Amino acid sequence: QVQLVESGGGLVQPGGSLRLSCAASRSIFSTSAMGWYRQAPGKQRELVAQITSGGNTNYGDSVKGRFTISRDNAKNTVYLQMNTLKPEDTAVYYCNAWRAYFWNYWGQGTQVTVSS
């Protein structure tokens, strides 16, 4: 089974920062768009950020200007740098690896809690 290995979640204070990481196998990572999605209690899952294999990025409106997605192809790892965190950023964050017509894989999710 394909596993997306996530790390970096945790508890931070409002205004703080976290960096999430997600690693995949080389064969998956090199041909996938990688993304981060999140789901807060009582809300639908939403796009946080996505980066294509070519390096193009997309962000959800609520995180633009605060979050940055990047990928390190040598490490087969995608990162999500989260700055100026707000309580409303609290959610389970899921790593995603997507290749049209081939696969759509998800990580187990990592909890991010922003609270004082």
PDB file of C-alpha atoms in Angstrom:
ATOM      1  CA  GLN A   1       0.000   0.000   0.000  1.00  0.00           C
ATOM      2  CA  VAL A   2       1.111   3.522  -0.750  1.00  0.00           C
ATOM      3  CA  GLN A   3       1.835   5.579   2.321  1.00  0.00           C
ATOM      4  CA  LEU A   4       2.259   9.305   2.573  1.00  0.00           C
ATOM      5  CA  VAL A   5       4.326   9.975   5.656  1.00  0.00           C
ATOM      6  CA  GLU A   6       3.395  13.213   7.372  1.00  0.00           C
ATOM      7  CA  SER A   7       5.082  15.091  10.163  1.00  0.00           C
ATOM      8  CA  GLY A   8       5.162  18.503  11.762  1.00  0.00           C
ATOM      9  CA  GLY A   9       1.699  18.866  13.212  1.00  0.00           C
ATOM     10  CA  GLY A  10       1.105  19.969  16.738  1.00  0.00           C
ATOM     11  CA  LEU A  11      -0.080  22.704  19.030  1.00  0.00           C
ATOM     12  CA  VAL A  12       0.922  26.315  18.458  1.00  0.00           C
ATOM     13  CA  GLN A  13      -0.183  29.688  19.721  1.00  0.00           C
ATOM     14  CA  PRO A  14      -1.993  32.183  17.509  1.00  0.00           C
ATOM     15  CA  GLY A  15       0.508  34.064  15.406  1.00  0.00           C
ATOM     16  CA  GLY A  16       2.952  31.201  15.498  1.00  0.00           C
ATOM     17  CA  SER A  17       4.319  29.009  12.743  1.00  0.00           C
ATOM     18  CA  LEU A  18       4.502  25.362  11.830  1.00  0.00           C
ATOM     19  CA  ARG A  19       5.969  23.444   8.950  1.00  0.00           C
ATOM     20  CA  LEU A  20       4.344  20.254   7.780  1.00  0.00           C
ATOM     21  CA  SER A  21       6.107  17.709   5.645  1.00  0.00           C
ATOM     22  CA  CYS A  22       4.909  14.767   3.608  1.00  0.00           C
ATOM     23  CA  ALA A  23       7.066  12.165   1.940  1.00  0.00           C
ATOM     24  CA  ALA A  24       6.086   9.718  -0.772  1.00  0.00           C
ATOM     25  CA  SER A  25       7.861   7.119  -2.840  1.00  0.00           C
ATOM     26  CA  ARG A  26       9.921   8.393  -5.725  1.00  0.00           C
ATOM     27  CA  SER A  27       7.688   6.826  -8.366  1.00  0.00           C
ATOM     28  CA  ILE A  28       4.614   8.467  -6.898  1.00  0.00           C
ATOM     29  CA  PHE A  29       6.097  11.806  -5.967  1.00  0.00           C
ATOM     30  CA  SER A  30       7.877  12.536  -9.219  1.00  0.00           C
ATOM     31  CA  THR A  31       4.717  12.303 -11.310  1.00  0.00           C
ATOM     32  CA  SER A  32       2.141  13.650  -8.871  1.00  0.00           C
ATOM     33  CA  ALA A  33       0.713  16.962  -7.983  1.00  0.00           C
ATOM     34  CA  MET A  34       1.120  17.223  -4.241  1.00  0.00           C
ATOM     35  CA  GLY A  35      -1.266  19.043  -2.000  1.00  0.00           C
ATOM     36  CA  TRP A  36      -2.462  19.778   1.464  1.00  0.00           C
ATOM     37  CA  TYR A  37      -6.098  19.721   2.443  1.00  0.00           C
ATOM     38  CA  ARG A  38      -7.685  20.268   5.796  1.00  0.00           C
ATOM     39  CA  GLN A  39     -10.893  19.483   7.567  1.00  0.00           C
ATOM     40  CA  ALA A  40     -12.058  21.235  10.684  1.00  0.00           C
ATOM     41  CA  PRO A  41     -14.794  19.890  12.954  1.00  0.00           C
ATOM     42  CA  GLY A  42     -18.186  20.431  11.387  1.00  0.00           C
ATOM     43  CA  LYS A  43     -16.740  21.662   8.104  1.00  0.00           C
ATOM     44  CA  GLN A  44     -16.040  20.179   4.711  1.00  0.00           C
ATOM     45  CA  ARG A  45     -12.570  19.302   3.579  1.00  0.00           C
ATOM     46  CA  GLU A  46     -10.967  22.196   1.774  1.00  0.00           C
ATOM     47  CA  LEU A  47      -7.924  22.821  -0.328  1.00  0.00           C
ATOM     48  CA  VAL A  48      -5.091  24.486   1.525  1.00  0.00           C
ATOM     49  CA  ALA A  49      -2.384  24.407  -1.117  1.00  0.00           C
ATOM     50  CA  GLN A  50      -1.292  22.393  -4.105  1.00  0.00           C
ATOM     51  CA  ILE A  51       1.889  22.230  -6.119  1.00  0.00           C
ATOM     52  CA  THR A  52       2.173  20.499  -9.466  1.00  0.00           C
ATOM     53  CA  SER A  53       5.089  18.429 -10.633  1.00  0.00           C
ATOM     54  CA  GLY A  54       6.125  21.476 -12.644  1.00  0.00           C
ATOM     55  CA  GLY A  55       6.128  23.739  -9.604  1.00  0.00           C
ATOM     56  CA  ASN A  56       2.925  25.687 -10.150  1.00  0.00           C
ATOM     57  CA  THR A  57       1.068  26.472  -6.943  1.00  0.00           C
ATOM     58  CA  ASN A  58      -2.507  27.088  -5.895  1.00  0.00           C
ATOM     59  CA  TYR A  59      -3.770  28.219  -2.510  1.00  0.00           C
ATOM     60  CA  GLY A  60      -7.051  28.359  -0.750  1.00  0.00           C
ATOM     61  CA  ASP A  61      -8.266  31.902  -0.251  1.00  0.00           C
ATOM     62  CA  SER A  62      -8.145  31.647   3.516  1.00  0.00           C
ATOM     63  CA  VAL A  63      -4.415  30.924   3.599  1.00  0.00           C
ATOM     64  CA  LYS A  64      -3.064  33.083   0.792  1.00  0.00           C
ATOM     65  CA  GLY A  65      -0.217  35.220   1.983  1.00  0.00           C
ATOM     66  CA  ARG A  66       0.316  33.148   5.106  1.00  0.00           C
ATOM     67  CA  PHE A  67       1.063  29.630   3.879  1.00  0.00           C
ATOM     68  CA  THR A  68       3.649  28.469   1.375  1.00  0.00           C
ATOM     69  CA  ILE A  69       3.822  25.089  -0.297  1.00  0.00           C
ATOM     70  CA  SER A  70       7.040  23.767  -1.746  1.00  0.00           C
ATOM     71  CA  ARG A  71       8.504  20.483  -2.876  1.00  0.00           C
ATOM     72  CA  ASP A  72      11.946  18.968  -2.699  1.00  0.00           C
ATOM     73  CA  ASN A  73      12.178  16.484  -5.515  1.00  0.00           C
ATOM     74  CA  ALA A  74      15.457  15.065  -4.265  1.00  0.00           C
ATOM     75  CA  LYS A  75      13.811  14.138  -0.976  1.00  0.00           C
ATOM     76  CA  ASN A  76      10.418  13.242  -2.463  1.00  0.00           C
ATOM     77  CA  THR A  77       8.901  15.544   0.101  1.00  0.00           C
ATOM     78  CA  VAL A  78       6.350  18.322   0.011  1.00  0.00           C
ATOM     79  CA  TYR A  79       6.259  21.011   2.680  1.00  0.00           C
ATOM     80  CA  LEU A  80       3.684  23.400   3.970  1.00  0.00           C
ATOM     81  CA  GLN A  81       5.071  26.402   5.780  1.00  0.00           C
ATOM     82  CA  MET A  82       2.321  27.926   7.887  1.00  0.00           C
ATOM     83  CA  ASN A  83       2.849  31.388   9.303  1.00  0.00           C
ATOM     84  CA  THR A  84       0.668  33.774  11.255  1.00  0.00           C
ATOM     85  CA  LEU A  85      -1.501  30.913  12.348  1.00  0.00           C
ATOM     86  CA  LYS A  86      -5.025  31.611  13.499  1.00  0.00           C
ATOM     87  CA  PRO A  87      -7.419  29.569  15.622  1.00  0.00           C
ATOM     88  CA  GLU A  88      -9.513  28.983  12.516  1.00  0.00           C
ATOM     89  CA  ASP A  89      -6.566  27.130  10.999  1.00  0.00           C
ATOM     90  CA  THR A  90      -7.178  24.374  13.514  1.00  0.00           C
ATOM     91  CA  ALA A  91      -7.947  21.228  11.559  1.00  0.00           C
ATOM     92  CA  VAL A  92      -6.702  17.851  10.515  1.00  0.00           C
ATOM     93  CA  TYR A  93      -4.335  18.385   7.615  1.00  0.00           C
ATOM     94  CA  TYR A  94      -4.100  15.728   4.931  1.00  0.00           C
ATOM     95  CA  CYS A  95      -1.344  15.200   2.423  1.00  0.00           C
ATOM     96  CA  ASN A  96      -2.468  14.330  -1.090  1.00  0.00           C
ATOM     97  CA  ALA A  97      -0.712  12.863  -4.114  1.00  0.00           C
ATOM     98  CA  TRP A  98      -2.715  13.107  -7.316  1.00  0.00           C
ATOM     99  CA  ARG A  99      -2.104  12.026 -10.858  1.00  0.00           C
ATOM    100  CA  ALA A 100      -5.030  12.243 -13.216  1.00  0.00           C
ATOM    101  CA  TYR A 101      -6.272   8.833 -14.384  1.00  0.00           C
ATOM    102  CA  PHE A 102      -3.709   7.010 -12.267  1.00  0.00           C
ATOM    103  CA  TRP A 103      -4.043   7.667  -8.562  1.00  0.00           C
ATOM    104  CA  ASN A 104      -5.255   9.833  -5.778  1.00  0.00           C
ATOM    105  CA  TYR A 105      -3.549   8.993  -2.496  1.00  0.00           C
ATOM    106  CA  TRP A 106      -4.082  10.447   0.939  1.00  0.00           C
ATOM    107  CA  GLY A 107      -2.096  10.540   4.109  1.00  0.00           C
ATOM    108  CA  GLN A 108      -3.488   9.644   7.489  1.00  0.00           C
ATOM    109  CA  GLY A 109      -3.813  13.259   8.508  1.00  0.00           C
ATOM    110  CA  THR A 110      -2.007  15.274  11.123  1.00  0.00           C
ATOM    111  CA  GLN A 111      -3.633  17.476  13.710  1.00  0.00           C
ATOM    112  CA  VAL A 112      -2.826  21.168  13.779  1.00  0.00           C
ATOM    113  CA  THR A 113      -4.212  23.045  16.744  1.00  0.00           C
ATOM    114  CA  VAL A 114      -3.871  26.801  17.092  1.00  0.00           C
ATOM    115  CA  SER A 115      -4.836  27.893  20.551  1.00  0.00           C
ATOM    116  CA  SER A 116      -3.657  30.061  23.382  1.00  0.00           C
TER     117      SER A 116
END
